[in-house]
Coordinates of C-alpha atoms in Angstrom, one line a residue:
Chain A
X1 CA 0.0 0.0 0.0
X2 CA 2.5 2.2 0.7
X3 CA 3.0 5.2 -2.2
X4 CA 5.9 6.9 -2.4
X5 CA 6.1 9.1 -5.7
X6 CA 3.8 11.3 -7.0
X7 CA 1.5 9.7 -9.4
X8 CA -0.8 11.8 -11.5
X9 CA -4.5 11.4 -10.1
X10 CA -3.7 11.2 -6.7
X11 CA -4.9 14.3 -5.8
X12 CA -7.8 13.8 -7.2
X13 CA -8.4 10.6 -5.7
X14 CA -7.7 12.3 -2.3
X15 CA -10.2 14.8 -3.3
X16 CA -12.9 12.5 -4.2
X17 CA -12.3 11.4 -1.0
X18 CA -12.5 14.0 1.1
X19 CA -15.9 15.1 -0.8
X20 CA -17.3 11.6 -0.1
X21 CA -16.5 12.2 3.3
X22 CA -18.1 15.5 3.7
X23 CA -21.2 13.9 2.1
X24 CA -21.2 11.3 4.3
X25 CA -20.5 12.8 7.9
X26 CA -23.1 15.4 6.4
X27 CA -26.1 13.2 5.6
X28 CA -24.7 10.5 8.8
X29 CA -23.2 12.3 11.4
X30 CA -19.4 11.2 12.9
X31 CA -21.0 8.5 14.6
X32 CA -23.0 7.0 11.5
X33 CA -20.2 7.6 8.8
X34 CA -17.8 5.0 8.2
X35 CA -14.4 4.2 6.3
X36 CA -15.9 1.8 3.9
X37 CA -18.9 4.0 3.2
X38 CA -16.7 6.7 2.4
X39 CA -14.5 4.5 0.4
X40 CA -18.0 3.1 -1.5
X41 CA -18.8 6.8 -2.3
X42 CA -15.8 7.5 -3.7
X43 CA -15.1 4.5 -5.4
X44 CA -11.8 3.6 -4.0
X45 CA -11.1 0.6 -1.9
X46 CA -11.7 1.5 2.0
X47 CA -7.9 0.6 2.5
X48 CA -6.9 3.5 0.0
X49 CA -8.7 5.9 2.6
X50 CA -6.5 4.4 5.2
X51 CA -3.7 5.0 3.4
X52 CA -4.2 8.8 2.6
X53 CA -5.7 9.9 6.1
X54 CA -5.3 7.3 8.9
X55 CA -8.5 6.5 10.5
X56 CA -11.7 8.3 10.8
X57 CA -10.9 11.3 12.9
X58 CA -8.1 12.3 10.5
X59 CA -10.3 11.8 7.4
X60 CA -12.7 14.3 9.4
X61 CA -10.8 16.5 10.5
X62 CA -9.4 16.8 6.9
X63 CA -13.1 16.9 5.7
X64 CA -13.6 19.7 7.7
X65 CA -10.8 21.4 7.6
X66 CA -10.9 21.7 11.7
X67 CA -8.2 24.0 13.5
X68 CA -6.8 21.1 15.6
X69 CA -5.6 17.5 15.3
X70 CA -7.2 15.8 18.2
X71 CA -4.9 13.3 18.9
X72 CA -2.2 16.3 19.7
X73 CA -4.8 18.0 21.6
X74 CA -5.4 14.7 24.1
X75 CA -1.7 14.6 24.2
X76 CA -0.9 17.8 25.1
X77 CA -3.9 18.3 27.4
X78 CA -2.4 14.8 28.9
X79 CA 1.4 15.5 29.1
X80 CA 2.0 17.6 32.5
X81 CA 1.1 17.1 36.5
X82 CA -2.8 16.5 37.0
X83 CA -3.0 18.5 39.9
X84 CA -2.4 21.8 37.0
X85 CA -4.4 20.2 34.4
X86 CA -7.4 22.5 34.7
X87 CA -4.5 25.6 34.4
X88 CA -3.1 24.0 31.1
X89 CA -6.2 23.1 29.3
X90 CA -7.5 26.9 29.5
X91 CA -4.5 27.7 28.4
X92 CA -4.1 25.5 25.7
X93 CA -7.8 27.0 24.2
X94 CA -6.6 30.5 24.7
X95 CA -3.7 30.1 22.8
X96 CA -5.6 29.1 20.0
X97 CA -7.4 32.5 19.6
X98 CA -3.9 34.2 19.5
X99 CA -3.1 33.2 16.5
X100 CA -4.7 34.0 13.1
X101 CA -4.5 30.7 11.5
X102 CA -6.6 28.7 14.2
X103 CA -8.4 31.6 15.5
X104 CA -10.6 31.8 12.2
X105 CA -11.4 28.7 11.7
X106 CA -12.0 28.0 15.4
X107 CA -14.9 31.1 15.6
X108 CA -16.0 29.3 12.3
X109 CA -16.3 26.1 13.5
X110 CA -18.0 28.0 16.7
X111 CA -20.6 29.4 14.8
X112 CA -21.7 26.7 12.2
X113 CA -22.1 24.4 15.2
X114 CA -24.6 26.8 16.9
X115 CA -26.4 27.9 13.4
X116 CA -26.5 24.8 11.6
X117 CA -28.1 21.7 13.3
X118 CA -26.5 19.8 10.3
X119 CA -23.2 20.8 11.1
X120 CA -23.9 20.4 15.1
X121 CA -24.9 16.5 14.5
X122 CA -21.4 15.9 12.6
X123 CA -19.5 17.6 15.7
X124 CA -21.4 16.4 18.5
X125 CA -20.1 12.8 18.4
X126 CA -16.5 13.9 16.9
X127 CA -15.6 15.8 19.9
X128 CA -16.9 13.0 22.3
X129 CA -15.5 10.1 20.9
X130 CA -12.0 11.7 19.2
X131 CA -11.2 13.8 22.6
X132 CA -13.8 13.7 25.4
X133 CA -13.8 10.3 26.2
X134 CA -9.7 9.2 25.4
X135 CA -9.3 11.7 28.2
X136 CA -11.9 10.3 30.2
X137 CA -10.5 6.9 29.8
X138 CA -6.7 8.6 30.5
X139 CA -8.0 10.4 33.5
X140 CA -10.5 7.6 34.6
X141 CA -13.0 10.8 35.0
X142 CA -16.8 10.5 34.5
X143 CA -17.5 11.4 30.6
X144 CA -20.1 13.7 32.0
X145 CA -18.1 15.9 33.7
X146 CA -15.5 15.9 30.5
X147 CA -18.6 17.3 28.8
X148 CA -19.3 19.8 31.4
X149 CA -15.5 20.4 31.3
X150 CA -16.3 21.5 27.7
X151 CA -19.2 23.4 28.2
X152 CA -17.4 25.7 30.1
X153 CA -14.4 26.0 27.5
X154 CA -17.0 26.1 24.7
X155 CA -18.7 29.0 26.5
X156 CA -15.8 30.8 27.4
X157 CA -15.0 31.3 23.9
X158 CA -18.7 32.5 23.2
X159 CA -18.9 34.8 25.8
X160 CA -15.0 35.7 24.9
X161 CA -15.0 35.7 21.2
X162 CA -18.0 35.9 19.6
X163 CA -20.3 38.2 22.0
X164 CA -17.4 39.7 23.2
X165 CA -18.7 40.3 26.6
X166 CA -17.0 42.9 28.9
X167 CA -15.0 42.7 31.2
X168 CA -13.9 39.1 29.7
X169 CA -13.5 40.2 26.4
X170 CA -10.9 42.1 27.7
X171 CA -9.3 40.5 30.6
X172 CA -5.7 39.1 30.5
X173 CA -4.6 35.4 29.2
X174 CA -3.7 35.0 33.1
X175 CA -6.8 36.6 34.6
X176 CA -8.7 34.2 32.5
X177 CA -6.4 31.3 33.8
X178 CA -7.0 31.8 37.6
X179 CA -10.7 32.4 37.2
X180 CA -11.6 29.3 34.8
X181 CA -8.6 27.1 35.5
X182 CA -9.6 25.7 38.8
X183 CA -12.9 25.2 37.8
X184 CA -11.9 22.5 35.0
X185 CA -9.5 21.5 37.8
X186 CA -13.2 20.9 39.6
X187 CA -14.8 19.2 36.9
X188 CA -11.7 16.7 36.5
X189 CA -10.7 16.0 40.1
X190 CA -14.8 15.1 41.1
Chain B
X1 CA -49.5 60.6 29.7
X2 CA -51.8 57.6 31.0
X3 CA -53.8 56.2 28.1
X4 CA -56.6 54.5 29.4
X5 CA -58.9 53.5 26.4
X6 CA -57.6 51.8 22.9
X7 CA -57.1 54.5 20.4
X8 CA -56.9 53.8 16.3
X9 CA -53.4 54.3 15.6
X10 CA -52.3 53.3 19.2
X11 CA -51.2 50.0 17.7
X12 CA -49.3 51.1 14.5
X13 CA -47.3 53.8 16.9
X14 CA -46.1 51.1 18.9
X15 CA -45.7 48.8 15.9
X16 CA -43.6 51.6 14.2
X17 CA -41.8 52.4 17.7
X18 CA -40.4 49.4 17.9
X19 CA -39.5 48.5 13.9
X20 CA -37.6 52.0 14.7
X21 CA -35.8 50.2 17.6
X22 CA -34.9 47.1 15.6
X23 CA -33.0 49.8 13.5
X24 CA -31.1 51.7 16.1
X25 CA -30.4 48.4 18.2
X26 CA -28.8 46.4 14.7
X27 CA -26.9 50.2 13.9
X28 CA -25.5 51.3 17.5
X29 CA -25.7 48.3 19.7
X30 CA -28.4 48.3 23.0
X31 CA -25.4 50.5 24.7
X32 CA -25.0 53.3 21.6
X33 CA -29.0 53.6 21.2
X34 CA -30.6 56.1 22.9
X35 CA -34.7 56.3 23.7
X36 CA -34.4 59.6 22.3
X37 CA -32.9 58.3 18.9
X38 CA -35.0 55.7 18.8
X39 CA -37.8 58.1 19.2
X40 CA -36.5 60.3 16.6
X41 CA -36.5 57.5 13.7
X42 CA -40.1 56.7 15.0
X43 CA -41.1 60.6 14.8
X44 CA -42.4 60.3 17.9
X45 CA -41.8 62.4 21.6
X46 CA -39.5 60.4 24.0
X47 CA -42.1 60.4 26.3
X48 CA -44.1 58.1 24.2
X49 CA -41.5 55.3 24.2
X50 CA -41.6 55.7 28.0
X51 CA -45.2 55.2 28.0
X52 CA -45.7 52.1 25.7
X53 CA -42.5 50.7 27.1
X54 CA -40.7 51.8 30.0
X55 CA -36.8 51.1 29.8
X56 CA -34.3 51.6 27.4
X57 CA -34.3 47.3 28.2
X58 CA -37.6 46.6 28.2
X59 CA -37.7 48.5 24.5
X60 CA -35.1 45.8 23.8
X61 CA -36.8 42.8 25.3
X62 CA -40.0 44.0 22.8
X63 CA -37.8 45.1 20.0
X64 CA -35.8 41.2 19.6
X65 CA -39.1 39.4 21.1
X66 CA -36.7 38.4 23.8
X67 CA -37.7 35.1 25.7
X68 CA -37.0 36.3 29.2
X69 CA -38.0 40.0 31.1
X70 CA -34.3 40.6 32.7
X71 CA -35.9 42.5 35.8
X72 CA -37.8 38.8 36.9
X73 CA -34.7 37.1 36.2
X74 CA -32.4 38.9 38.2
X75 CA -35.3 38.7 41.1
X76 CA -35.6 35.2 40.7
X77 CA -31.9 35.1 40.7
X78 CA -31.3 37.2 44.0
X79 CA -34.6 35.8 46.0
X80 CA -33.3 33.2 48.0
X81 CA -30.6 32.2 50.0
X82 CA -26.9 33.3 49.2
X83 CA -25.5 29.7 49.5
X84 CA -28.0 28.3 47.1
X85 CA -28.0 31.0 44.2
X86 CA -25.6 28.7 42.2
X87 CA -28.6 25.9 42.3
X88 CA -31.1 28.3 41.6
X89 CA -29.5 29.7 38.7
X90 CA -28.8 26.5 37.1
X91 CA -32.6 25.5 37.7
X92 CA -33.8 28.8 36.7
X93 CA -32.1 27.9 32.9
X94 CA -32.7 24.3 32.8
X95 CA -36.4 25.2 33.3
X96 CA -36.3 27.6 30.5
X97 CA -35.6 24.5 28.0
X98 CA -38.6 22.6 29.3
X99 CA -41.3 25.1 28.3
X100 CA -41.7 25.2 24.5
X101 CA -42.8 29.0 24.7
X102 CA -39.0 29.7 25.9
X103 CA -37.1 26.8 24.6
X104 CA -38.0 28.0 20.7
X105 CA -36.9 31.6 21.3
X106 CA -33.8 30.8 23.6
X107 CA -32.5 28.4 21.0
X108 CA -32.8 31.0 18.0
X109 CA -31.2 34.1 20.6
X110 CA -28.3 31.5 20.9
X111 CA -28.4 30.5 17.3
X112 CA -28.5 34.1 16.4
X113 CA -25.9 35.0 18.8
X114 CA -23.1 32.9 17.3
X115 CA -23.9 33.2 13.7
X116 CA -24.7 36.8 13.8
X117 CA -21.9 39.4 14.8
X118 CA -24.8 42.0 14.1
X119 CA -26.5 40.4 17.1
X120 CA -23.9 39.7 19.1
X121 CA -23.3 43.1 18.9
X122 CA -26.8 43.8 20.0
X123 CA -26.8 41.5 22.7
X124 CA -23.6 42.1 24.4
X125 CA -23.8 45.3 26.2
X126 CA -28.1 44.2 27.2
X127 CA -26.5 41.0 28.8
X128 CA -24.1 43.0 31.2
X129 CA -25.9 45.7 31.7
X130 CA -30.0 44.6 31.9
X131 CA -28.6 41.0 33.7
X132 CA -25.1 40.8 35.1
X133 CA -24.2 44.5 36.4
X134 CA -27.4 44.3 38.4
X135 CA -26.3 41.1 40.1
X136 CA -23.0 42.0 40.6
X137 CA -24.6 45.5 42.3
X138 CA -26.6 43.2 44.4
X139 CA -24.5 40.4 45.5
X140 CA -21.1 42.9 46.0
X141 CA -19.5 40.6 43.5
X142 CA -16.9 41.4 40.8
X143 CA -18.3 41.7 36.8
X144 CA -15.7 39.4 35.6
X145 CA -16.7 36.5 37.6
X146 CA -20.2 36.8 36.8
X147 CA -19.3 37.0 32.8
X148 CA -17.4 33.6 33.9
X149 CA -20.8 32.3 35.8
X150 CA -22.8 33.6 32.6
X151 CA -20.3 31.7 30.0
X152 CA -20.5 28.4 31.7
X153 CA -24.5 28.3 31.3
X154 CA -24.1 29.7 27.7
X155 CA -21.8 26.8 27.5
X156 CA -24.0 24.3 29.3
X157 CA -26.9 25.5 26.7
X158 CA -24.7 24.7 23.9
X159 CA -23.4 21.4 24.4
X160 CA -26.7 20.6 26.1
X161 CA -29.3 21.9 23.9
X162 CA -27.4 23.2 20.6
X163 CA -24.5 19.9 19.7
X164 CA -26.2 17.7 22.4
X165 CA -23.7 16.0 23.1
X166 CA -23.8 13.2 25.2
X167 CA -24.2 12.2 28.2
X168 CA -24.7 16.0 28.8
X169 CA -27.8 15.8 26.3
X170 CA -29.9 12.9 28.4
X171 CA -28.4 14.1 31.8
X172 CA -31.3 14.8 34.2
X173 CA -31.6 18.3 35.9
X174 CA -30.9 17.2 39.1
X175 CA -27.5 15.7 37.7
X176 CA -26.7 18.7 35.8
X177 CA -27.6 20.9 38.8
X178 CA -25.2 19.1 41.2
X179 CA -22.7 19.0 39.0
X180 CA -22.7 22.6 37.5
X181 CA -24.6 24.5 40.5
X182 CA -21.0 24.6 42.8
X183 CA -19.1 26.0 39.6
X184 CA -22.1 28.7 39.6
X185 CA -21.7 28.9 43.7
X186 CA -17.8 29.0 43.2
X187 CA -18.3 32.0 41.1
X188 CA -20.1 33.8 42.8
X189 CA -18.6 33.3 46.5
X190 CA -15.0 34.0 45.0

């Protein structure tokens, strides 16, 4: 399987790929899409899709073009002391909005979720299965208070970013940090 | 002032009041509009607006066909004890997602909200001000930390209500309440 050169049609092929895909977690959510439905869309052999993106979270997050690669997100939100893991994971989110090339697509993401109930059903399992729940199972914490966790990062940027809500909208990166941090620290320790 | 009986015309002055609010609301924001300007576009006397309407937020609770009068929901807020507000906040908003007559509207505001920077830019100033300055006045509790309270039940709304994910989704209130209700308490005390 392995392709090393550059053969003519293979970005098409990766193309008719990723448009399968956004077909299919469109009309079947995260949950309900799969590798070989995707690969029957596009008319490739499932193990081609393998090949070119991994497994389904990659092929998603490249259908999607998301601002993050989960599997570095667990890691990092993973690698450090426990007892300061509510500090690092609002600062791991704030960081994002600092720079231009996640910020963007991070408020876009934001905002199709809460306009488009299509969009929303393609997320909701994604960020369960690809982040919530392989920290869950690192942490050995409750999945429900992971989501709770990430209703209060999710609202943060909301009340942050896109009302733009004084005095948060304004107040430092470390501000932020000592008000919210303990408070994932909360949802994580029980 | 007082207008007892139902005059002709009564009906399209406050109809055209309030189109003229829409207007100055989407153009200045609910801090930049004024009673005054709004009375202007309507070609009516300030006085009028007073009449039909009272404050500068109730004008706005009419004008977006808000689902909630902020003046009963900072009173149901504050009436209670002080060691229970966070419970009786989170109750307050999970009971606003069981009546269909509020559920409809809340769930377009916070559509709206996030796809909308022309309401968000509406909106932001009303929340602090109508909601969140008034409780903060009350309770001798900094603005910041009640923006913090207020982003973690816009945040509980949206992964509840708007990507439910799960287990948030099917969570009863009484779970959600003992889970969120000390982050909401934590707030608050400081």
């Amino acid at each position: 399987m392995a392709r090393t050169g550059r053969r003519p049609g293979q970005t098409q092929t990766r193309e008719g790929i990723l448009a399968a895909a956004r077909n299919q977690f469109a009309a079947r959510g995260y949950g309900g899409a799969t590798i070989r439905g995707i690969a029957a869309e596009a008319g490739v052999n499932p193990a081609l899709v393998h090949h070119f993106f991994g497994s389904k979270d990659q092929v998603f997050v490249a259908a999607l073009n998301l601002p993050f690669n989960p599997a570095v997100l667990v890691e990092t939100i993973l690698d450090g002391p426990r007892e300061r893991i509510g500090e690092r994971i609002v600062r791991l989110f704030l960081g994002l909005w600092h720079e231009p090339e996640t910020r963007a697509p991070f408020l876009a993401l934001l905002r199709s979720v809460a306009s488009s109930p299509e969009v929303a059903h393609q997320m909701r399992t994604f960020l369960v299965t690809a982040v919530l729940a392989k920290v869950s199972t690192a942490l050995d914490v409750p999945l429900l208070r992971l989501t709770a966790a990430a209703s209060q990062m999710m609202g943060l940027a909301m009340v942050r970013h896109v009302l733009a809500a004084e005095p948060m909208a304004s107040a430092s990166d470390d501000e932020v940090v000592e008000l919210i941090g303990p408070v994932i620290q909360h949802y994580i320790d029980g």
